[in-house]
Short mmCIF file of C-alpha atoms in Angstrom, two decimals:
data_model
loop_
_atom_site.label_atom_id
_atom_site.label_comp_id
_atom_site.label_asym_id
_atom_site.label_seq_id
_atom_site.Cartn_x
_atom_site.Cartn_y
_atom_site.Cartn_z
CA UNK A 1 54.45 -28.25 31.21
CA UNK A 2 51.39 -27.02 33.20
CA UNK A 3 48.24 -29.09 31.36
CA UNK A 4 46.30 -25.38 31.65
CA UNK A 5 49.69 -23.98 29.80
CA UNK A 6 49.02 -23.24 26.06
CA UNK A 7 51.69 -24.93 22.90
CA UNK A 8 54.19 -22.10 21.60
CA UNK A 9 52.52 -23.27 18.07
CA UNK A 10 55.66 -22.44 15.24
CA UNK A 11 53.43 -22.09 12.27
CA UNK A 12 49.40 -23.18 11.43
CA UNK A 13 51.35 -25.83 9.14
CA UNK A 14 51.56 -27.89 12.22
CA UNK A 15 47.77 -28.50 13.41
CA UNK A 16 45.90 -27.56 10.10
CA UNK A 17 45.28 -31.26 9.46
CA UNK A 18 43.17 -30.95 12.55
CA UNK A 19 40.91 -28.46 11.45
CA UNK A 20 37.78 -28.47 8.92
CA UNK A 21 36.73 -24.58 9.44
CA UNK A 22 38.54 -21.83 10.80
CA UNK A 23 37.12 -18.95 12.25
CA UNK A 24 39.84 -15.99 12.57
CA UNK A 25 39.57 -12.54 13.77
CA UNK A 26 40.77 -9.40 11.57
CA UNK A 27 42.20 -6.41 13.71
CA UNK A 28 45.15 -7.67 15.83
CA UNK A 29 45.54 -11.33 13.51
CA UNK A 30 45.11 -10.42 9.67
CA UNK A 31 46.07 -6.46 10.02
CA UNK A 32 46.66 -3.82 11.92
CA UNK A 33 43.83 -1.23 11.46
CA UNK A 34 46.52 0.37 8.53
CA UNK A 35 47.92 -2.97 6.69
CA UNK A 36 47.72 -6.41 6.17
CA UNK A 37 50.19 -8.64 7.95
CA UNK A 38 51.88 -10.26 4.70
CA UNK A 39 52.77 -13.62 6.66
CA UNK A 40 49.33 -13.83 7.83
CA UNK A 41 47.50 -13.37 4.00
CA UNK A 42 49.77 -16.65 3.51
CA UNK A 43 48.36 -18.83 5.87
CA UNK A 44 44.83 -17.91 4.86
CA UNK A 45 46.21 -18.84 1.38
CA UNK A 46 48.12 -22.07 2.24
CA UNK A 47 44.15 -23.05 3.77
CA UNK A 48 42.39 -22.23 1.23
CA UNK A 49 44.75 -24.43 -0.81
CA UNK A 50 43.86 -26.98 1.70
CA UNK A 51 39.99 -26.31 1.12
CA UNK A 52 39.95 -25.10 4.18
CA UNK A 53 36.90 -22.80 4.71
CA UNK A 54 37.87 -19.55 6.81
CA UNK A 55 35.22 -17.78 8.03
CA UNK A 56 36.49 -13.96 9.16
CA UNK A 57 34.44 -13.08 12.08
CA UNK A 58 35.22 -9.74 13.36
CA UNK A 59 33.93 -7.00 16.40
CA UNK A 60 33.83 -3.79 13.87
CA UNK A 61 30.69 -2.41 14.42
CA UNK A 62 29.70 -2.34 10.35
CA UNK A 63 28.11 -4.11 7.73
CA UNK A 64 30.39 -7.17 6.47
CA UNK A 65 29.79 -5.44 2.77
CA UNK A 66 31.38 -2.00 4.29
CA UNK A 67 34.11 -4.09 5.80
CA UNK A 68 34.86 -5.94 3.03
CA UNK A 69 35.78 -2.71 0.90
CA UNK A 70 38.22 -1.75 3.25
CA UNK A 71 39.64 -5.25 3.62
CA UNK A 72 40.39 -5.26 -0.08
CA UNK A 73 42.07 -1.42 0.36
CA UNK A 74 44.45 -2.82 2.35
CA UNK A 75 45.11 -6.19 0.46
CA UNK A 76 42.87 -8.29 1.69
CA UNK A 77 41.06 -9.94 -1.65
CA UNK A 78 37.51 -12.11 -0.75
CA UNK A 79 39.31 -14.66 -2.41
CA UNK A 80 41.51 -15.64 0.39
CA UNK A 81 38.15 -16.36 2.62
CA UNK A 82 34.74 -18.30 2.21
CA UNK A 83 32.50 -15.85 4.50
CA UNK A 84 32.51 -12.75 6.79
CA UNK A 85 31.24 -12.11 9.57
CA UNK A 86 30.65 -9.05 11.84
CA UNK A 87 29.31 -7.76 14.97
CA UNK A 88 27.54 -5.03 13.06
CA UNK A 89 25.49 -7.45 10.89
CA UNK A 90 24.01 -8.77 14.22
CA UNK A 91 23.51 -5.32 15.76
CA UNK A 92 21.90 -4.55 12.37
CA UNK A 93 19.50 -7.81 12.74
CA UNK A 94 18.52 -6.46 16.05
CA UNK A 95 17.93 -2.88 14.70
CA UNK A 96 15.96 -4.05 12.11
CA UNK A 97 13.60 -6.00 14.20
CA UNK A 98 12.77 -3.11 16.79
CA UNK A 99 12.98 -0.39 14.37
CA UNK A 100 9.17 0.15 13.86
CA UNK A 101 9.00 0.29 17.96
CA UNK A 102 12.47 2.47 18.90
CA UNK A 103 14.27 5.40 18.79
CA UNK A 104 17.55 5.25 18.66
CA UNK A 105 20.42 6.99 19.44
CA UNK A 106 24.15 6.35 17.19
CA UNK A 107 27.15 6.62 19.99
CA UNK A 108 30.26 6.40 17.83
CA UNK A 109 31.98 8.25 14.66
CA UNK A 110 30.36 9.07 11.92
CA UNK A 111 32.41 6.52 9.91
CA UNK A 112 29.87 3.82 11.30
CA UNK A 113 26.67 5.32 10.46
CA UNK A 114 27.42 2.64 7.14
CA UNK A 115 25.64 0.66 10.25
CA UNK A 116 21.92 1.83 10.06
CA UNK A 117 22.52 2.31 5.96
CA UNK A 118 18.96 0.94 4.37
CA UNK A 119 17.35 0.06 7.15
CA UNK A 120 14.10 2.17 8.32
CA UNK A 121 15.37 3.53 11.56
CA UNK A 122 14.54 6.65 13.36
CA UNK A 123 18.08 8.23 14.58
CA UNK A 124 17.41 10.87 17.16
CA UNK A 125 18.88 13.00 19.38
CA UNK A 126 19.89 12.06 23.35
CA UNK A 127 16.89 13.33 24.85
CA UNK A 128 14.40 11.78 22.27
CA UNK A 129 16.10 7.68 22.23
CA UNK A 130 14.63 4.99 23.50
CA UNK A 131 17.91 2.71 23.40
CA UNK A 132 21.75 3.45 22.61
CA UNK A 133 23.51 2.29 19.87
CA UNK A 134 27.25 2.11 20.69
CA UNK A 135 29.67 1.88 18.15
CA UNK A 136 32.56 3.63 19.86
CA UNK A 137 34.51 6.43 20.34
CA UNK A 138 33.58 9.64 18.06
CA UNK A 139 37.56 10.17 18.06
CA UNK A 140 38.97 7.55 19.29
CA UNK A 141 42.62 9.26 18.52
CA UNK A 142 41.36 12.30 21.34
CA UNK A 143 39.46 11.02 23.61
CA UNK A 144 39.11 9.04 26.75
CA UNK A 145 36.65 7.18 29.03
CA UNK A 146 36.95 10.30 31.08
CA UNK A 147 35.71 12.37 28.04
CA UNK A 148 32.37 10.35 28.02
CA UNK A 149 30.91 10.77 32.25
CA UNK A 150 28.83 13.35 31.91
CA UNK A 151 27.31 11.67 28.73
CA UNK A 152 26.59 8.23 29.78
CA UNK A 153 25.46 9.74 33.61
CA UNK A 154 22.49 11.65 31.52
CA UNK A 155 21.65 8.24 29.75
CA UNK A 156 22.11 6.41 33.52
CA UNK A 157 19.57 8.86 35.02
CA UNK A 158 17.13 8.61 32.39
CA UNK A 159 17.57 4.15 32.74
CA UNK A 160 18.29 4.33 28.74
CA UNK A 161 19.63 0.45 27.70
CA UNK A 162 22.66 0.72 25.74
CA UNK A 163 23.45 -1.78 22.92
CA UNK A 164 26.83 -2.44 22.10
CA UNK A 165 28.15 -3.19 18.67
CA UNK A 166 31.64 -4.04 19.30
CA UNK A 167 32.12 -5.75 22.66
CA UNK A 168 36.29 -5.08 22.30
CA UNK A 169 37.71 -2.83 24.68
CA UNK A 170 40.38 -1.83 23.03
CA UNK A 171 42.51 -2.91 19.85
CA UNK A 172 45.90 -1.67 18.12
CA UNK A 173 45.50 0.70 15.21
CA UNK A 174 49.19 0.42 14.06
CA UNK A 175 51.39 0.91 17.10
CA UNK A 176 49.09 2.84 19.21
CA UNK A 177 46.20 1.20 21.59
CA UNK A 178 42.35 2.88 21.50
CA UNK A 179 39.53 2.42 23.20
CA UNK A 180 36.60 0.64 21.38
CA UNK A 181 32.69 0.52 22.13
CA UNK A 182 33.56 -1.89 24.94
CA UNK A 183 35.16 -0.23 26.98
CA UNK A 184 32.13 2.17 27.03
CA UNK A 185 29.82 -0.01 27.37
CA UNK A 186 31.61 -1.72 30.26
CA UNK A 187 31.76 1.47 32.26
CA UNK A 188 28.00 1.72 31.71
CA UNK A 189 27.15 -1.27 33.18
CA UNK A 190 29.83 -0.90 35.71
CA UNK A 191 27.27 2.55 36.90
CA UNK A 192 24.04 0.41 36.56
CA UNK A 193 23.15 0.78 33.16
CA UNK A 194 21.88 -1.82 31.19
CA UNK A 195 24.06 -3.29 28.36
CA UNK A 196 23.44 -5.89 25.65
CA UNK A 197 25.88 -6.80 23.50
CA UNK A 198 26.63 -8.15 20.06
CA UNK A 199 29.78 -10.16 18.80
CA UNK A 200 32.41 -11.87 20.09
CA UNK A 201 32.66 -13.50 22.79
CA UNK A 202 28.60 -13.89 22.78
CA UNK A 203 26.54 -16.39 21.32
CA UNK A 204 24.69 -14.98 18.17
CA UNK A 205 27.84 -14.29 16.44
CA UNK A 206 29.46 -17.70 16.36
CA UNK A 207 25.75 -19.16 15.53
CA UNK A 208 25.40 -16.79 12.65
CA UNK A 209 29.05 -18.06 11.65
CA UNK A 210 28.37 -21.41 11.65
CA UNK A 211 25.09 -20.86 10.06
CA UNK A 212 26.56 -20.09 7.27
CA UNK A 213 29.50 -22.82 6.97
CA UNK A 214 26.35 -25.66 7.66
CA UNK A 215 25.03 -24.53 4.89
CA UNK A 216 27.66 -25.02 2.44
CA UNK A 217 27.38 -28.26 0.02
CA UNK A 218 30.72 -29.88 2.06
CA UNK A 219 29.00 -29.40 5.33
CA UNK A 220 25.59 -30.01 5.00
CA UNK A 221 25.41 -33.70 6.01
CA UNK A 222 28.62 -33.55 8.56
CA UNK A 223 27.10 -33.88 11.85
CA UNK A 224 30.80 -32.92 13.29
CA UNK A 225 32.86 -29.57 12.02
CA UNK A 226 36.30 -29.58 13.72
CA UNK A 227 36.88 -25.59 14.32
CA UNK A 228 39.38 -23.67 15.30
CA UNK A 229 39.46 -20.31 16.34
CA UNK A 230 42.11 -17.66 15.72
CA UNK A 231 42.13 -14.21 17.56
CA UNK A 232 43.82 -11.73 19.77
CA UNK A 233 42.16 -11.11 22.71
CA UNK A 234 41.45 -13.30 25.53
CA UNK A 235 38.27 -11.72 26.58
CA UNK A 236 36.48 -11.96 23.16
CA UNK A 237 37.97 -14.80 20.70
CA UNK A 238 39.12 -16.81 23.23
CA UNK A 239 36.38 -16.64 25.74
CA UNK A 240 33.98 -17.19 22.99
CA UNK A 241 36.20 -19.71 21.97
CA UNK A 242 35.35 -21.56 24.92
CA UNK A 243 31.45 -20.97 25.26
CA UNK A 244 31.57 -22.92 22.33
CA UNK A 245 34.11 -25.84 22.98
CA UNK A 246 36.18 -24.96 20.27
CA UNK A 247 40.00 -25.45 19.71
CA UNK A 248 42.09 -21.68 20.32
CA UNK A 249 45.12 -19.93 19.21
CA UNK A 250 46.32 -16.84 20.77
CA UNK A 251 48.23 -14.32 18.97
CA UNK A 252 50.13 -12.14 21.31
CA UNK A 253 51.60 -8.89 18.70
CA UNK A 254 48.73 -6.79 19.08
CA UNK A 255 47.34 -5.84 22.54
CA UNK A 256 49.37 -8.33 24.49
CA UNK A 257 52.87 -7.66 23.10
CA UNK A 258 54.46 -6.32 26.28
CA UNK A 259 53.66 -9.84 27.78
CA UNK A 260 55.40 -11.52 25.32
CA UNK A 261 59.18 -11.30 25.99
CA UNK A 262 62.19 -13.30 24.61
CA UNK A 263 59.89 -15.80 23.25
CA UNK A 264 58.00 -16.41 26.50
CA UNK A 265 55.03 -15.58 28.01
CA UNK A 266 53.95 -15.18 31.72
CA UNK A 267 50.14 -16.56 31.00
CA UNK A 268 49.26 -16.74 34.73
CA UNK A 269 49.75 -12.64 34.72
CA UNK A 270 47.85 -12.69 31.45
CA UNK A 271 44.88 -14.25 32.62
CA UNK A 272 44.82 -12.32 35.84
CA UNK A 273 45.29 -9.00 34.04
CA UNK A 274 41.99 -9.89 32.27
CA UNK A 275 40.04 -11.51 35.15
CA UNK A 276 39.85 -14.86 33.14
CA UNK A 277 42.10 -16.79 35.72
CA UNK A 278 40.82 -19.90 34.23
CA UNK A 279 40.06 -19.61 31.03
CA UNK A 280 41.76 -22.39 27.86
CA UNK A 281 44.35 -21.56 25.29
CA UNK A 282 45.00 -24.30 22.98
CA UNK A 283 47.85 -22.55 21.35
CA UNK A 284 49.86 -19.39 20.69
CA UNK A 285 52.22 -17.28 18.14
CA UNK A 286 53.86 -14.30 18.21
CA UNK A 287 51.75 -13.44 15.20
CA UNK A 288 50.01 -15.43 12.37
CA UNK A 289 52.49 -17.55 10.26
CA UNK A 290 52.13 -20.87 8.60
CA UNK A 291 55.75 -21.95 9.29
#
């Protein structure tokens, strides 16, 4: 076997010994955008049996509290995790720290204006903002890139910085793919524009994560946590994965299904369709399963 080649890992059961903390995505790993994977809810049970912590760190662009709701609609009860985590609780850090000196202006549906929810911030229309807030798509089920030039060009003219609050591109809301704030902000910087994002793969988010697992009684005198990350996408779990020298398991039954073929995997042509020729996978599954 290639040494860069990742371990066809059977079930979690194998390598949780390994592991102190695990940090695993949501969309793609745990559900599907409409329902919890039921073989996935038992892994994060059979760790928490362990006393595991599992920290849920995830790209949606909304307060952890608004994500949590939803996470229990679909069968997802806080007991089965310790803490979670979101791109939106950074963004909203950031917002609340310039909100005295910006404008700014919400790109995305109105289902994440939960976002700027009790925090003094002056929302305001294209020609009045000062910075973008990018949360994503207003109908992501519509629209397109395409749907968004004329838009973003008016924003590149004016030299507006955009801030992105959910670096995915794209993710699998049951069995269809959609573009996510990523992919926006991606083709904004692609025309010039300046982009800063928050979440995964970048920094802030994994040192907000493990923030908060340092600070728990177990961990507070460990100088080592052994940490493994669990996600779905190569160019945010993993690649943040590997900013931070931590372990990696890939799950290929959300966005990379059709590379995944009678049990095998071409991960050469999955690296190069993502540009991250050399980037490390510790492990993969089909989908999240203890056994």
């Amino acid at each position: 076997m290639n040494s860069n080649e990742p371990q066809k890992l059977k079930g979690i059961s194998k390598i949780s010994d390994k592991y102190d903390v695990y940090f695993v995505d949501l969309w793609g790993v745990v559900h599907n955008g409409v329902q919890c994977y039921s073989e996935a809810l038992k892994v994060l049970e059979k760790l928490k049996e362990q006393n595991k912590k599992i920290v849920l760190i995830s790209n949606a662009p909304r307060p952890s509290a608004v994500v949590k709701v939803f996470l229990e609609t679909i069968g997802l009860q806080s007991s089965c995790y310790d803490f979670l985590v979101t791109s939106g609780d950074i963004t909203r850090e950031y917002i609340s720290l310039n909100s005295s000196k910006k404008n700014f202006y919400h790109l995305g549906p109105t289902k994440d204006i939960d976002l700027f929810k009790d925090l003094n911030v002056a929302l305001t229309s294209k020609e009045e903002c000062d910075e973008i807030i990018c949360t994503g798509l207003v109908s992501d089920e519509e629209e397109t890139l395409q749907d968004y030039k004329i838009l973003l060009d008016f924003f590149l003219n004016k030299k507006i910085p955009l801030i992105c609050a959910n670096p995915d591109e794209v993710a699998a809301r049951g069995e269809k793919i959609i573009f996510c704030a990523g992919a926006l902000a991606n083709q904004y910087k692609q025309e010039g524009g300046m982009v800063r994002y928050f979440g995964k793969p970048y920094s802030d988010i994994y040192s907000f994560a493990l923030k908060k697992v340092r600070a728990h009684k177990d961990f507070k005198d460990k100088k080592e946590i052994n940490t493994l990350v669990i996600g779905d996408n190569i160019k945010t779990d993993i690649k943040g994965a590997n900013l931070f020298n931590l372990d990696s398991v890939l799950i290929l039954n959300g966005i990379y299904k059709d590379f995944f073929r009678d049990g095998t995997v071409n991960f050469d042509q999955l690296r190069d369709s993502v540009n991250l020729k050399n980037v490390k996978i510790n492990y993969f599954q089909e989908e999240l399963a203890w056994h």
